[in-house]
Structures are given as structure tokens and as C-alpha cells.
Tab-separated table of C-alpha atoms (C1' of nucleotides) in Angstrom:
chain	number	residue	atom	x	y	z
A	1	MET	CA	67.922	7.978	-128.837
A	2	ARG	CA	69.020	7.651	-125.227
A	3	ASP	CA	72.644	9.161	-125.988
A	4	LEU	CA	71.102	11.928	-127.753
A	5	GLY	CA	68.544	12.483	-124.969
A	6	ALA	CA	71.384	12.562	-122.455
A	7	ARG	CA	73.573	14.908	-124.693
A	8	VAL	CA	70.612	17.593	-124.735
A	9	GLY	CA	69.510	17.134	-120.852
A	10	MET	CA	66.602	14.976	-121.662
A	11	LYS	CA	65.181	11.340	-121.363
A	12	ALA	CA	64.967	9.486	-124.679
A	13	GLN	CA	61.278	9.796	-124.362
A	14	SER	CA	61.219	13.422	-124.273
A	15	LEU	CA	62.501	13.691	-127.461
A	16	TYR	CA	59.209	12.361	-128.999
A	17	SER	CA	57.696	15.563	-128.244
A	18	TYR	CA	60.015	16.918	-130.719
A	19	VAL	CA	60.496	14.587	-133.659
A	20	ALA	CA	58.186	11.536	-134.501
A	21	SER	CA	60.975	9.022	-134.991
A	22	LYS	CA	64.661	8.285	-135.334
A	23	HIS	CA	64.372	8.500	-138.998
A	24	GLU	CA	63.188	12.024	-138.843
A	25	ILE	CA	66.125	13.067	-136.868
A	26	TYR	CA	68.509	11.495	-139.635
A	27	ASP	CA	66.597	13.382	-142.181
A	28	ALA	CA	66.838	16.369	-140.282
A	29	MET	CA	70.804	15.811	-140.156
A	30	PHE	CA	70.951	15.180	-143.640
A	31	GLU	CA	69.203	18.138	-144.463
A	32	GLN	CA	71.426	20.160	-142.036
A	33	GLY	CA	74.483	18.468	-143.316
A	34	TYR	CA	74.025	20.031	-146.913
A	35	ARG	CA	73.175	23.110	-145.768
A	36	GLU	CA	76.589	23.257	-143.741
A	37	LEU	CA	78.192	22.169	-147.023
A	38	ALA	CA	76.603	24.901	-149.012
A	39	ASP	CA	77.661	27.380	-146.501
A	40	TRP	CA	81.181	25.899	-146.078
A	41	MET	CA	81.915	26.214	-149.885
A	42	SER	CA	80.496	29.858	-150.259
A	43	ALA	CA	82.462	30.957	-147.321
A	44	GLY	CA	85.362	30.125	-149.203
A	45	GLY	CA	84.354	33.097	-151.711
A	46	ALA	CA	84.092	32.830	-155.558
A	47	ALA	CA	85.127	29.727	-157.200
A	48	THR	CA	88.283	30.738	-158.913
A	49	ASP	CA	90.810	28.372	-157.555
A	50	ALA	CA	90.097	24.638	-158.024
A	51	ARG	CA	92.973	23.485	-155.346
A	52	SER	CA	91.586	25.530	-152.596
A	53	ASP	CA	88.101	24.622	-153.373
A	54	ALA	CA	89.116	21.138	-153.184
A	55	HIS	CA	91.068	21.465	-150.216
A	56	ARG	CA	87.799	23.235	-148.679
A	57	PHE	CA	85.802	20.081	-149.679
A	58	PHE	CA	88.132	17.764	-148.400
A	59	ALA	CA	88.302	19.351	-144.980
A	60	PHE	CA	84.574	19.585	-144.848
A	61	CYS	CA	84.368	15.489	-145.446
A	62	VAL	CA	87.067	14.628	-142.923
A	63	SER	CA	86.174	17.169	-140.306
A	64	ASP	CA	82.896	15.062	-139.585
A	65	PRO	CA	83.097	11.438	-140.650
A	66	VAL	CA	79.922	10.761	-139.305
A	67	ARG	CA	78.359	13.437	-141.424
A	68	PHE	CA	80.403	12.225	-144.422
A	69	GLN	CA	78.875	8.943	-144.326
A	70	LEU	CA	75.418	10.408	-143.905
A	71	LEU	CA	75.840	12.695	-146.741
A	72	PHE	CA	78.025	10.658	-149.132
A	73	LEU	CA	78.208	7.052	-148.332
A	74	ARG	CA	74.605	6.479	-147.526
A	75	THR	CA	75.200	3.332	-145.564
A	76	LEU	CA	72.844	3.925	-142.432
A	77	PRO	CA	70.631	0.678	-142.683
A	78	GLY	CA	67.084	1.844	-143.940
A	79	PHE	CA	67.548	5.458	-144.017
A	80	GLU	CA	66.486	7.125	-147.381
A	81	PRO	CA	66.213	11.227	-147.310
A	82	SER	CA	62.964	12.596	-147.663
A	83	PRO	CA	61.954	14.272	-151.211
A	84	SER	CA	62.495	17.598	-149.697
A	85	SER	CA	65.751	16.654	-148.247
A	86	TYR	CA	67.068	15.048	-151.286
A	87	ALA	CA	65.951	17.945	-153.437
A	88	LEU	CA	68.234	20.062	-151.173
A	89	ALA	CA	70.869	17.831	-151.903
A	90	VAL	CA	70.649	17.842	-155.707
A	91	ASP	CA	70.126	21.662	-155.364
A	92	VAL	CA	73.440	22.049	-153.348
A	93	LEU	CA	75.306	19.436	-155.562
A	94	GLU	CA	74.369	21.721	-158.561
A	95	THR	CA	75.828	24.765	-157.072
A	96	MET	CA	79.027	22.924	-156.760
A	97	THR	CA	78.765	21.760	-160.253
A	98	ALA	CA	78.596	25.427	-161.204
A	99	ARG	CA	81.703	26.087	-159.202
A	100	LEU	CA	83.519	23.246	-161.038
A	101	ALA	CA	82.202	24.917	-164.453
A	102	THR	CA	84.169	28.088	-163.566
A	103	VAL	CA	87.339	26.162	-163.838
A	104	GLY	CA	86.510	24.759	-167.017
A	105	VAL	CA	84.800	21.415	-165.898
A	106	ARG	CA	81.383	21.233	-167.805
A	107	LYS	CA	80.780	17.771	-168.781
A	108	ALA	CA	78.700	15.671	-166.641
A	109	ARG	CA	80.953	12.692	-166.671
A	110	HIS	CA	83.993	14.878	-165.711
A	111	VAL	CA	81.897	16.299	-162.691
A	112	ASP	CA	81.066	12.705	-161.684
A	113	LEU	CA	84.732	11.992	-161.903
A	114	TRP	CA	85.739	14.948	-159.730
A	115	THR	CA	83.048	13.896	-156.982
A	116	ALA	CA	84.303	10.181	-157.189
A	117	VAL	CA	88.138	11.481	-156.646
A	118	MET	CA	87.409	13.861	-153.872
A	119	THR	CA	85.070	11.800	-151.897
A	120	GLY	CA	87.599	8.890	-152.556
A	121	LEU	CA	90.571	10.659	-151.049
A	122	ALA	CA	88.137	11.790	-148.227
A	123	SER	CA	86.687	8.120	-147.673
A	124	GLN	CA	90.286	6.666	-147.551
A	125	GLN	CA	91.804	9.422	-145.105
A	126	ILE	CA	89.113	8.837	-142.752
A	127	ALA	CA	89.185	5.031	-142.886
A	128	ASN	CA	92.838	4.370	-142.958
A	129	ASP	CA	94.241	7.358	-141.524
A	130	PRO	CA	92.016	9.079	-139.135
A	131	GLY	CA	93.644	12.059	-137.828
A	132	GLY	CA	96.590	11.812	-140.357
A	133	ALA	CA	97.004	13.788	-143.347
A	134	ARG	CA	98.161	10.807	-145.886
A	135	TRP	CA	95.332	11.269	-148.361
A	136	GLU	CA	95.192	15.086	-147.779
A	137	ARG	CA	98.648	15.459	-148.922
A	138	ILE	CA	97.804	14.249	-152.286
A	139	VAL	CA	94.868	16.382	-153.010
A	140	ASP	CA	96.789	19.102	-154.911
A	141	ASP	CA	98.155	16.136	-157.129
A	142	ALA	CA	94.776	15.018	-157.497
A	143	VAL	CA	93.607	18.280	-158.552
A	144	ASP	CA	96.279	18.808	-161.116
A	145	MET	CA	95.419	15.412	-162.775
A	146	LEU	CA	91.874	16.371	-162.696
A	147	LEU	CA	92.272	19.715	-164.366
A	148	ALA	CA	94.668	18.335	-166.717
A	149	HIS	CA	91.968	15.847	-167.661
A	150	THR	CA	88.995	17.461	-167.397
A	151	GLY	CA	89.468	21.217	-167.412
A	152	SER	CA	89.474	23.967	-169.998
A	153	PRO	CA	93.144	23.779	-171.475
A	154	GLN	CA	93.945	27.304	-170.292
A	155	ARG	CA	93.304	26.592	-166.685
A	156	SER	CA	94.436	23.239	-166.515
A	157	ARG	CA	97.922	23.908	-165.176
A	158	PRO	CA	98.016	27.184	-163.282
A	159	THR	CA	101.301	27.975	-162.810
A	160	THR	CA	101.566	27.678	-159.167
A	161	GLY	CA	104.933	26.159	-159.007
A	162	ARG	CA	103.818	23.219	-156.869
A	163	SER	CA	103.314	20.497	-159.913
A	164	PRO	CA	104.000	17.175	-158.429
A	165	ARG	CA	106.659	14.604	-159.467
B	1	MET	CA	73.231	-13.683	-135.198
B	2	ARG	CA	69.273	-15.132	-135.739
B	3	ASP	CA	69.296	-14.108	-139.083
B	4	LEU	CA	72.975	-15.765	-139.978
B	5	GLY	CA	71.528	-18.911	-137.747
B	6	ALA	CA	68.449	-19.534	-140.004
B	7	ARG	CA	70.483	-18.824	-143.084
B	8	VAL	CA	72.353	-21.874	-142.216
B	9	GLY	CA	69.492	-23.851	-140.791
B	10	MET	CA	70.339	-23.362	-137.047
B	11	LYS	CA	69.317	-21.400	-134.187
B	12	ALA	CA	71.370	-18.265	-133.264
B	13	GLN	CA	72.673	-19.835	-129.886
B	14	SER	CA	73.998	-22.739	-131.971
B	15	LEU	CA	76.532	-20.569	-133.796
B	16	TYR	CA	78.323	-19.911	-130.626
B	17	SER	CA	79.624	-23.577	-130.885
B	18	TYR	CA	81.642	-22.505	-133.907
B	19	VAL	CA	82.437	-18.940	-132.854
B	20	ALA	CA	82.927	-16.861	-129.745
B	21	SER	CA	81.423	-13.569	-130.815
B	22	LYS	CA	79.689	-11.582	-133.435
B	23	HIS	CA	83.051	-9.900	-134.155
B	24	GLU	CA	84.827	-12.995	-134.617
B	25	ILE	CA	82.428	-13.376	-137.821
B	26	TYR	CA	83.332	-9.926	-139.025
B	27	ASP	CA	86.982	-10.588	-138.593
B	28	ALA	CA	86.389	-13.842	-140.442
B	29	MET	CA	84.353	-12.169	-143.169
B	30	PHE	CA	87.193	-9.232	-143.281
B	31	GLU	CA	89.777	-12.063	-143.907
B	32	GLN	CA	87.888	-13.759	-146.409
B	33	GLY	CA	87.074	-10.744	-148.309
B	34	TYR	CA	90.636	-9.944	-148.680
B	35	ARG	CA	91.300	-13.568	-149.645
B	36	GLU	CA	88.493	-13.020	-152.211
B	37	LEU	CA	90.089	-9.911	-153.612
B	38	ALA	CA	93.320	-11.801	-154.012
B	39	ASP	CA	91.902	-14.526	-156.077
B	40	TRP	CA	89.545	-12.341	-158.005
B	41	MET	CA	92.673	-10.088	-159.176
B	42	SER	CA	95.066	-13.000	-159.894
B	43	ALA	CA	92.050	-14.698	-161.792
B	44	GLY	CA	92.522	-11.786	-164.167
B	45	GLY	CA	95.924	-12.891	-165.212
B	46	ALA	CA	98.977	-11.262	-164.950
B	47	ALA	CA	98.537	-7.354	-164.568
B	48	THR	CA	99.563	-5.929	-168.035
B	49	ASP	CA	96.488	-3.861	-168.846
B	50	ALA	CA	95.778	-1.342	-166.285
B	51	ARG	CA	92.196	-0.804	-167.923
B	52	SER	CA	91.174	-4.304	-167.375
B	53	ASP	CA	92.831	-4.515	-163.841
B	54	ALA	CA	90.893	-1.501	-162.918
B	55	HIS	CA	87.333	-2.930	-164.061
B	56	ARG	CA	88.116	-6.317	-162.296
B	57	PHE	CA	88.768	-4.335	-158.821
B	58	PHE	CA	85.693	-2.037	-159.826
B	59	ALA	CA	83.574	-5.042	-160.581
B	60	PHE	CA	84.531	-6.604	-157.100
B	61	CYS	CA	83.853	-3.703	-155.214
B	62	VAL	CA	80.308	-3.219	-156.589
B	63	SER	CA	79.317	-6.955	-156.873
B	64	ASP	CA	79.194	-7.005	-153.146
B	65	PRO	CA	78.373	-3.655	-151.544
B	66	VAL	CA	78.342	-4.857	-147.934
B	67	ARG	CA	81.887	-6.557	-148.313
B	68	PHE	CA	83.213	-3.210	-149.941
B	69	GLN	CA	81.869	-1.705	-146.803
B	70	LEU	CA	83.651	-3.962	-144.708
B	71	LEU	CA	86.928	-3.897	-146.762
B	72	PHE	CA	87.414	-0.392	-147.946
B	73	LEU	CA	85.019	1.918	-145.584
B	74	ARG	CA	85.259	0.511	-142.394
B	75	THR	CA	82.277	2.035	-140.927
B	76	LEU	CA	81.260	-0.981	-139.048
B	77	PRO	CA	80.589	0.494	-135.489
B	78	GLY	CA	82.997	-0.971	-133.100
B	79	PHE	CA	84.884	-3.403	-135.393
B	80	GLU	CA	88.381	-3.605	-135.990
B	81	PRO	CA	90.255	-6.397	-137.706
B	82	SER	CA	92.418	-8.627	-135.724
B	83	PRO	CA	96.099	-8.154	-136.093
B	84	SER	CA	96.457	-11.471	-138.425
B	85	SER	CA	93.415	-10.309	-140.804
B	86	TYR	CA	94.919	-6.952	-140.735
B	87	ALA	CA	98.403	-8.441	-141.863
B	88	LEU	CA	96.437	-10.252	-144.531
B	89	ALA	CA	94.767	-7.485	-145.948
B	90	VAL	CA	98.252	-5.241	-146.289
B	91	ASP	CA	99.637	-8.269	-147.695
B	92	VAL	CA	96.944	-8.457	-150.380
B	93	LEU	CA	97.071	-4.752	-150.830
B	94	GLU	CA	100.967	-5.152	-151.418
B	95	THR	CA	100.289	-7.478	-154.125
B	96	MET	CA	98.045	-4.977	-155.994
B	97	THR	CA	100.837	-2.585	-155.524
B	98	ALA	CA	102.860	-4.736	-157.479
B	99	ARG	CA	100.426	-5.094	-160.193
B	100	LEU	CA	100.417	-1.153	-160.224
B	101	ALA	CA	104.129	-1.407	-160.513
B	102	THR	CA	103.873	-3.166	-163.648
B	103	VAL	CA	102.167	-0.571	-165.544
B	104	GLY	CA	104.679	2.031	-164.254
B	105	VAL	CA	103.049	3.280	-160.897
B	106	ARG	CA	105.678	3.145	-158.411
B	107	LYS	CA	105.608	5.879	-156.180
B	108	ALA	CA	103.599	5.483	-152.784
B	109	ARG	CA	101.601	8.568	-153.021
B	110	HIS	CA	100.416	7.603	-156.591
B	111	VAL	CA	99.548	4.120	-155.367
B	112	ASP	CA	97.454	5.920	-152.735
B	113	LEU	CA	96.023	8.101	-155.351
B	114	TRP	CA	94.905	5.063	-157.491
B	115	THR	CA	93.195	3.410	-154.491
B	116	ALA	CA	91.173	6.610	-153.598
B	117	VAL	CA	90.071	7.108	-157.270
B	118	MET	CA	89.069	3.361	-157.629
B	119	THR	CA	87.286	3.010	-154.231
B	120	GLY	CA	85.706	6.577	-154.814
B	121	LEU	CA	84.164	5.520	-158.101
B	122	ALA	CA	82.927	2.289	-156.757
B	123	SER	CA	81.626	4.094	-153.670
B	124	GLN	CA	79.807	6.496	-155.531
B	125	GLN	CA	78.394	3.924	-157.983
B	126	ILE	CA	77.176	1.858	-154.949
B	127	ALA	CA	75.602	4.970	-153.100
B	128	ASN	CA	74.186	7.210	-155.721
B	129	ASP	CA	73.451	4.375	-158.675
B	130	PRO	CA	73.094	1.028	-157.339
B	131	GLY	CA	72.232	-1.341	-160.030
B	132	GLY	CA	73.184	1.313	-162.610
B	133	ALA	CA	76.710	1.936	-164.432
B	134	ARG	CA	77.073	5.868	-164.224
B	135	TRP	CA	80.223	5.376	-162.523
B	136	GLU	CA	81.413	2.363	-164.018
B	137	ARG	CA	81.183	4.130	-167.360
B	138	ILE	CA	83.884	6.326	-166.447
B	139	VAL	CA	86.422	3.793	-165.191
B	140	ASP	CA	88.377	4.000	-168.423
B	141	ASP	CA	88.519	7.671	-168.052
B	142	ALA	CA	89.848	7.581	-164.773
B	143	VAL	CA	92.347	4.754	-165.875
B	144	ASP	CA	93.603	7.008	-168.742
B	145	MET	CA	93.735	9.930	-166.305
B	146	LEU	CA	95.667	8.357	-163.813
B	147	LEU	CA	98.278	6.648	-166.161
B	148	ALA	CA	99.038	9.848	-167.628
B	149	HIS	CA	99.578	11.608	-164.170
B	150	THR	CA	101.202	8.329	-162.464
B	151	GLY	CA	102.256	6.159	-164.737
B	152	SER	CA	105.764	5.460	-166.760
B	153	PRO	CA	105.748	7.675	-169.851
B	154	GLN	CA	105.767	5.019	-172.319
B	155	ARG	CA	102.649	3.121	-170.760
B	156	SER	CA	100.482	6.284	-170.016
B	157	ARG	CA	98.507	6.570	-173.220
B	158	PRO	CA	98.025	3.102	-174.580
B	159	THR	CA	97.045	3.227	-177.994
B	160	THR	CA	93.637	1.577	-177.592
B	161	GLY	CA	91.745	4.081	-179.607
B	162	ARG	CA	89.352	4.668	-176.656
B	163	SER	CA	91.117	7.569	-175.347
B	164	PRO	CA	88.275	10.010	-173.874
B	165	ARG	CA	87.979	13.327	-175.497
C	1	DG	C1'	57.842	20.370	-121.559
C	2	DT	C1'	59.601	16.669	-119.157
C	3	DC	C1'	58.781	13.026	-116.592
C	4	DT	C1'	57.683	7.818	-115.074
C	5	DA	C1'	55.733	3.844	-116.548
C	6	DT	C1'	55.493	0.531	-119.861
C	7	DA	C1'	55.032	-2.009	-124.228
C	8	DT	C1'	57.184	-4.542	-127.613
C	9	DT	C1'	60.810	-6.319	-129.895
C	10	DC	C1'	65.293	-7.025	-130.434
C	11	DT	C1'	70.333	-7.846	-129.409
C	12	DG	C1'	74.363	-10.743	-128.179
C	13	DA	C1'	75.357	-14.484	-125.241
C	14	DT	C1'	75.430	-18.614	-121.408
C	15	DA	C1'	73.648	-22.762	-119.128
C	16	DG	C1'	72.524	-26.874	-119.671
C	17	DA	C1'	69.329	-31.033	-121.523
C	18	DC	C1'	69.385	-34.382	-125.148
D	1	DG	C1'	76.285	-30.927	-132.314
D	2	DT	C1'	72.123	-28.757	-132.027
D	3	DC	C1'	68.339	-28.115	-129.098
D	4	DT	C1'	65.438	-25.395	-125.441
D	5	DA	C1'	65.361	-22.044	-121.745
D	6	DT	C1'	66.805	-17.958	-120.227
D	7	DC	C1'	69.463	-13.815	-119.442
D	8	DA	C1'	70.477	-8.806	-119.113
D	9	DG	C1'	70.287	-4.834	-121.721
D	10	DA	C1'	69.297	-2.165	-125.480
D	11	DA	C1'	66.106	-0.415	-129.174
D	12	DT	C1'	62.119	2.522	-130.783
D	13	DA	C1'	58.106	4.034	-129.213
D	14	DT	C1'	53.414	5.377	-126.446
D	15	DA	C1'	50.226	6.347	-122.591
D	16	DG	C1'	49.527	9.269	-119.235
D	17	DA	C1'	51.077	11.703	-114.689
D	18	DC	C1'	52.561	16.124	-112.993
DNA sequence: GTCTATATTCTGATAGAC
DNA sequence: GTCTATCAGAATATAGAC
């Protein structure tokens, strides 16, 4: 609270004129994070290319490790999003599920697999090669693998000429 | 430190007869965690079945979320493992890489892809379905997908009769 | 709308008695 | 080897002056 106050030119105590508690701030950040995700993904245009979508999501994750931790790792001690914030998160994730359906991913288990793979790539990048690109470089690889396994047959191997190995 | 002291029947201050600082404890836990991982994986016998290896690793991760966070997420503020602990971690991970080579995964980028997928599955399980099995259920699926993409041709589709869809 | 003052509790850590 | 006593500072939060 002191750090935050300093950042906005206030004493920590003055922040309590605006929010009731520290967790209320976490909750607002959680909600804002998911709104940013929705904006970020829709800014990429219609979901037609699985690779570019994956790169957009990956970039969103690694561009703000703290936000990534808040939205996807949920490791903040004692924090749980409020029902309304959680509902927003579910809503945004459903929109992303719809984008996946566009490239032929329709089964719930396959959507779960996509989220696990993409967040896994991002978390390893953040944890083990911050500032680098070691896991970013295999995003394309991962997308091809996922599409081959989960996508509709006709879109599972787009002819981009960049297939790995 | 007070909680820890209480757990071992001591005042927090007495712990400082054994360790110099809290971070020294973190470091010991980090080292112990990787030793446990090495023991856990080797207890599964020789690495011949990618699926059972994957399930072993997944179980190791979700069986202790705090340890998982310490070893693979690295989100503890201010903590970095000591050089010797880090060296141990690298060593254990190399042993796991050797296990992967057994099932035909030899390229460094493919090893990175495996770790990202497996830790991704575990972190999603821990964060979004603690105590459940939503992501555990797709471990087999993920292994088949990974092997098809990264394994040696002859082992990429083991005839277990459980291949998904 | 922001401040000072303060309450309360907790944090990691040290000194020194027994 | 563990204790009591204590420290210095940080945490979240409230009350009330200006």
C-alpha cells in the first residue's frame, strides 16, 4: 500500500478513501487484467490464424508477469476474485474458446489442453528465461502440434512452409 | 518463521541456531524438492513408458502445490536458489531429459516443449481445479500428442488401445 | 481530498540468560 | 540448545484534523 501510494503521489492511508481494502485492489486488477486480455485478443482481428492468435496470447502473458500470475497462476495468498470479477473472467475465456472453435478446436478437453500448453509455455518463459525467447521460439511448434491433434482435419496443417523438424 | 517454529516445537528465534536466514530455508527446500523429484522419478523404474512417466511427474507436481510453485514457477518474491542448489536442479532436469531421450525425444526444443506442457497441465490443475482431475484426465492425451510430434517415429503411437479420438 | 497520528499485528532477526 | 527479551521496521487499517 505504501509503494502504491508513492506511485500515485499519496500516503498509503489516503488510498482508503478510494478502496476499502487491499484485496479490493487485487480484485480490480484481476478484473482489469481480463478486460485487457479481451481487448488485446480482439485487437488482433478476427480469429483466423491459430499461430498469430497463439503469439498474441503468449505476448500478453509475458509482457506482464505479475498480471500473468494474478490471472492464470492464482498464487496470491488469500486472494480469490469476487463473483462478478470471476464471472467476467469466465466470459472472456468463453470468447477465447469461441476463437479456438474457429480453427476447429471444439471439444472441451482440447480447449483445456490449449490453455495448459499456452500458459505452460508462458510460465516457463517467465520463470526460466525472463527477457529471452527460448519458449517463445517454440510457440509455432506448439501450435502445429496442437492443431494436428485437436483441430479440424482441413485446418490442422496450414501450408505456411514453416512446419518444424 | 513463527509458524515453522511452532511446527517443530520451538520458538521462531531458536531456529536461528540452525539457519542463518529465512532464505536459507527456502534454498534448502528448493534443494530438497529437486532431490525428491529425482527420487520420485527414479522410483518409477526405468523410463520406458512415456505415459506413466508423465503421470508420475504430474502427480509429483500436484501433490504439493507449494513445492511446485517453489521449483517450477519461481514466484517467491526475492528468492533465488544458491549456485549449488541451482546446479542440483540442472542436474536433476538433465536426468529427466535423459529419460525423455529414451522415448525418442532428443531435440532441446522438444524437451522444452515437454516441460512446458507438463508444468502447464499441472499449474492449471492446481489453479483451476484443486483436488479435482480435470487436467489430469488429459495427460494421456497430451503425451500422445507430444510423442506424435517430438518422439522417434516408431514410438510415437504406442499401441495401448487408448489413443484419444 | 489528503494529511498526521495512531492502533494493532506481524515480520525477520539479534543479544544474552539459563 | 532453547529460552526470554527485545529490536526495528513493515503490514493493513482507522480516526480525526485541515
